[in-house]
Short mmCIF file of C-alpha atoms in Angstrom, two decimals:
data_model
loop_
_atom_site.label_atom_id
_atom_site.label_comp_id
_atom_site.label_asym_id
_atom_site.label_seq_id
_atom_site.Cartn_x
_atom_site.Cartn_y
_atom_site.Cartn_z
CA MET A 1 2.01 -10.41 -23.23
CA SER A 2 -1.79 -10.12 -22.89
CA GLY A 3 -3.50 -8.06 -19.84
CA LEU A 4 -5.53 -5.05 -18.76
CA ILE A 5 -5.10 -1.49 -17.10
CA GLY A 6 -6.35 -1.44 -13.81
CA ARG A 7 -6.00 1.23 -10.48
CA LYS A 8 -5.04 0.02 -7.01
CA ILE A 9 -7.33 -0.18 -4.64
CA GLY A 10 -5.66 -1.15 -1.52
CA MET A 11 -4.85 -4.09 0.63
CA THR A 12 -6.39 -6.60 2.40
CA SER A 13 -6.11 -10.36 3.36
CA LEU A 14 -7.87 -13.77 2.90
CA PHE A 15 -8.01 -16.95 4.46
CA ASP A 16 -7.54 -19.93 2.10
CA GLU A 17 -8.82 -23.38 2.55
CA ASN A 18 -5.84 -24.57 5.16
CA GLY A 19 -6.83 -21.48 7.11
CA LYS A 20 -3.63 -19.57 5.97
CA ASN A 21 -3.82 -16.02 6.10
CA ILE A 22 -2.51 -14.67 2.81
CA PRO A 23 -1.93 -10.65 2.15
CA CYS A 24 -3.39 -9.69 -1.02
CA THR A 25 -4.10 -6.59 -3.26
CA VAL A 26 -7.51 -5.66 -4.65
CA ILE A 27 -7.16 -3.95 -8.25
CA GLU A 28 -9.81 -2.48 -10.10
CA ALA A 29 -8.93 -4.02 -13.69
CA GLY A 30 -10.84 -2.63 -16.49
CA PRO A 31 -12.94 -2.44 -18.28
CA CYS A 32 -10.80 -1.15 -21.10
CA VAL A 33 -11.41 -0.06 -24.41
CA VAL A 34 -9.35 -0.99 -27.34
CA THR A 35 -8.41 2.27 -29.15
CA GLN A 36 -5.92 0.63 -31.56
CA VAL A 37 -5.25 -2.71 -33.30
CA ARG A 38 -2.04 -2.95 -34.38
CA THR A 39 -1.57 -5.68 -37.28
CA GLU A 40 1.44 -7.39 -39.20
CA GLU A 41 0.37 -6.07 -42.38
CA VAL A 42 0.57 -2.37 -41.22
CA ASP A 43 2.64 -2.08 -38.40
CA GLY A 44 5.04 -4.93 -38.28
CA TYR A 45 3.45 -6.82 -35.55
CA ASN A 46 0.04 -7.61 -33.68
CA ALA A 47 -0.79 -5.92 -30.65
CA LEU A 48 -3.88 -4.15 -29.07
CA GLN A 49 -4.03 -0.67 -27.65
CA LEU A 50 -6.01 -0.46 -24.45
CA GLY A 51 -7.22 2.78 -22.72
CA PHE A 52 -8.36 3.12 -19.28
CA ASP A 53 -10.16 5.85 -17.04
CA ASP A 54 -11.66 8.43 -18.38
CA LYS A 55 -9.44 12.16 -18.81
CA LYS A 56 -10.95 15.43 -18.33
CA ALA A 57 -11.82 17.01 -21.76
CA LYS A 58 -9.72 20.22 -20.94
CA SER A 59 -6.67 17.97 -20.24
CA SER A 60 -6.78 16.54 -23.61
CA ASN A 61 -6.35 17.81 -27.12
CA LYS A 62 -7.44 17.78 -30.40
CA ALA A 63 -4.92 15.11 -31.56
CA LEU A 64 -5.86 12.80 -28.77
CA ASP A 65 -9.77 13.73 -29.12
CA GLY A 66 -9.61 12.54 -33.03
CA HIS A 67 -7.81 9.45 -31.99
CA PHE A 68 -10.03 8.35 -29.53
CA LYS A 69 -13.05 9.36 -31.67
CA LYS A 70 -12.53 6.47 -34.12
CA ALA A 71 -12.81 3.95 -31.31
CA GLY A 72 -15.91 5.61 -30.25
CA THR A 73 -14.90 6.69 -26.80
CA THR A 74 -13.53 9.72 -24.85
CA ALA A 75 -10.32 10.51 -24.21
CA LYS A 76 -8.38 8.05 -21.61
CA LYS A 77 -5.77 8.83 -18.73
CA LYS A 78 -3.88 5.72 -19.80
CA VAL A 79 -2.98 4.25 -22.70
CA VAL A 80 -0.87 0.90 -23.12
CA GLU A 81 0.02 -1.57 -25.75
CA PHE A 82 -0.52 -5.32 -24.74
CA GLN A 83 0.44 -8.22 -27.05
CA GLY A 84 -0.46 -12.20 -27.34
CA PHE A 85 -4.24 -11.60 -27.03
CA GLU A 86 -5.55 -15.04 -28.55
CA GLU A 87 -8.96 -13.70 -29.07
CA GLU A 88 -10.16 -11.23 -31.96
CA TYR A 89 -10.95 -7.81 -30.89
CA SER A 90 -12.21 -4.82 -33.20
CA LEU A 91 -11.69 -1.20 -32.32
CA GLY A 92 -14.03 0.16 -29.59
CA ASP A 93 -14.50 -3.42 -27.89
CA ALA A 94 -14.54 -3.47 -24.07
CA ILE A 95 -11.96 -6.13 -22.44
CA THR A 96 -13.22 -6.73 -18.86
CA VAL A 97 -11.49 -8.51 -15.91
CA SER A 98 -13.29 -11.67 -17.02
CA HIS A 99 -9.97 -12.02 -19.12
CA PHE A 100 -8.22 -13.58 -16.21
CA ALA A 101 -8.92 -16.53 -14.30
CA GLU A 102 -8.71 -17.69 -10.53
CA GLY A 103 -5.42 -19.72 -9.76
CA GLU A 104 -3.07 -18.38 -12.88
CA PHE A 105 -0.32 -15.91 -12.19
CA VAL A 106 0.04 -12.41 -13.29
CA ASP A 107 2.76 -9.71 -13.59
CA VAL A 108 1.90 -6.25 -12.24
CA SER A 109 3.76 -3.06 -13.06
CA GLY A 110 3.05 0.17 -11.37
CA VAL A 111 4.85 3.42 -10.29
CA SER A 112 6.22 3.31 -6.78
CA LYS A 113 5.65 5.78 -3.81
CA GLY A 114 7.69 8.94 -3.96
CA LYS A 115 9.44 9.76 -1.20
CA GLY A 116 11.51 12.84 -1.92
CA PHE A 117 15.32 13.09 -1.00
CA GLN A 118 16.76 10.48 1.32
CA GLY A 119 20.01 9.98 2.88
CA VAL A 120 22.03 6.83 2.23
CA VAL A 121 20.75 4.95 5.27
CA LYS A 122 17.12 4.89 4.32
CA ARG A 123 17.92 4.93 0.19
CA HIS A 124 20.82 2.45 0.30
CA LYS A 125 20.72 0.52 3.71
CA PHE A 126 23.90 1.78 4.94
CA ALA A 127 24.87 1.00 8.61
CA GLY A 128 25.85 4.81 9.43
CA GLY A 129 28.70 5.61 11.55
CA ARG A 130 29.63 3.85 15.15
CA ARG A 131 27.84 5.10 18.19
CA SER A 132 30.85 5.36 20.16
CA HIS A 133 32.76 7.89 22.16
CA GLY A 134 34.32 10.72 19.92
CA GLN A 135 31.69 10.42 17.08
CA LYS A 136 30.00 13.54 16.92
CA HIS A 137 26.64 14.14 14.38
CA SER A 138 27.98 11.11 12.16
CA GLU A 139 25.47 8.61 12.75
CA ARG A 140 23.66 8.67 9.57
CA GLU A 141 26.51 10.12 7.42
CA PRO A 142 27.40 8.21 4.26
CA GLY A 143 31.36 8.21 5.16
CA SER A 144 34.30 8.24 2.55
CA ILE A 145 33.06 8.66 -0.92
CA GLY A 146 36.03 8.66 -2.98
CA ALA A 147 39.63 7.47 -3.50
CA THR A 148 42.88 9.98 -3.09
CA GLY A 149 44.54 8.48 -6.23
CA ILE A 150 41.77 9.64 -8.76
CA ALA A 151 40.80 12.79 -6.94
CA ARG A 152 37.34 12.60 -8.08
CA VAL A 153 33.72 10.68 -7.32
CA LEU A 154 32.95 7.64 -9.04
CA LYS A 155 29.81 7.26 -11.18
CA GLY A 156 27.36 5.32 -9.65
CA THR A 157 28.40 5.84 -5.99
CA ARG A 158 25.67 5.29 -3.60
CA MET A 159 24.79 8.75 -2.10
CA GLY A 160 21.68 10.70 -0.96
CA GLY A 161 19.33 11.77 -3.43
CA ARG A 162 15.58 11.39 -5.00
CA MET A 163 14.01 8.18 -3.82
CA GLY A 164 10.97 6.39 -4.84
CA SER A 165 8.69 7.24 -8.12
CA ASP A 166 10.34 4.25 -10.17
CA THR A 167 8.31 2.13 -12.33
CA ILE A 168 8.71 -1.63 -10.70
CA THR A 169 7.27 -4.62 -11.80
CA VAL A 170 6.30 -7.47 -9.55
CA LYS A 171 6.41 -11.09 -10.87
CA GLY A 172 4.38 -14.22 -10.04
CA LEU A 173 1.37 -12.72 -8.19
CA LYS A 174 -1.58 -15.47 -7.82
CA VAL A 175 -5.27 -14.32 -8.79
CA LEU A 176 -6.98 -15.31 -5.82
CA GLN A 177 -10.41 -13.84 -6.73
CA VAL A 178 -12.03 -12.28 -9.99
CA ASN A 179 -15.58 -10.40 -9.55
CA ALA A 180 -16.86 -9.81 -12.90
CA GLU A 181 -19.74 -7.71 -11.61
CA GLU A 182 -17.59 -5.14 -10.02
CA ASN A 183 -14.49 -5.33 -12.30
CA ILE A 184 -12.47 -6.20 -8.79
CA LEU A 185 -9.20 -8.55 -9.13
CA VAL A 186 -7.55 -10.00 -6.03
CA VAL A 187 -4.06 -10.91 -6.39
CA SER A 188 -1.63 -12.11 -3.35
CA GLY A 189 1.08 -10.18 -2.17
CA ALA A 190 1.75 -6.38 -2.51
CA VAL A 191 1.73 -3.76 -5.69
CA PRO A 192 3.88 -1.02 -6.06
CA GLY A 193 1.93 2.77 -5.84
CA ARG A 194 -0.23 4.05 -3.40
CA LYS A 195 -3.78 3.60 -3.25
CA GLY A 196 -5.56 4.97 -6.71
CA THR A 197 -2.26 4.22 -8.65
CA LEU A 198 -2.95 3.09 -12.27
CA VAL A 199 -1.19 -0.27 -12.95
CA GLU A 200 -0.83 -2.52 -15.58
CA VAL A 201 -1.56 -6.45 -15.53
CA PHE A 202 -0.02 -9.08 -17.62
CA SER A 203 -1.02 -12.33 -18.15
CA THR A 204 2.03 -14.69 -17.77
CA PRO A 205 2.90 -17.44 -20.26
CA ALA A 206 1.53 -20.67 -19.33
#
């Protein structure tokens, strides 16, 4: 699927023509530079490698600098390959938010907020122990975690552990506004990640 790389700006809400309040997310989408063109003859498939957001020179290396120099641009923080572009693009071309149109639906992929080590109540929605007499300090405990017959804990048992920082894709978000002058894309619903998270916006097939 074709698409662009962007940055989550934050959330707001808009009113539609019927007066319904729609929660939405504001994304700074592009402009993205074409840093590599994949072709069927050379690579076995057709795709465009896009780069977004300049990286500090000290955070790059000579190999990356040489790669981006071919496209006539500086090193980028995020590089993603997209397939399915109908237009022809060359190395160094810029693709803007005008690639999207109001009313179409997109999929947005990003890294969710990290929540650190969490217990089973927050991580897996466990109910916890009974709040009755005789129960002491067991309100948020996981309870039994294994069977006596095998004398071990089965793999995949839901327990406390690291929560968040997972790559999540939200599908079927409607494009409400496209502002080409400020590279702003407004989509309905929520997008994973905190403010400033780099996200990938994919055009869904018609």
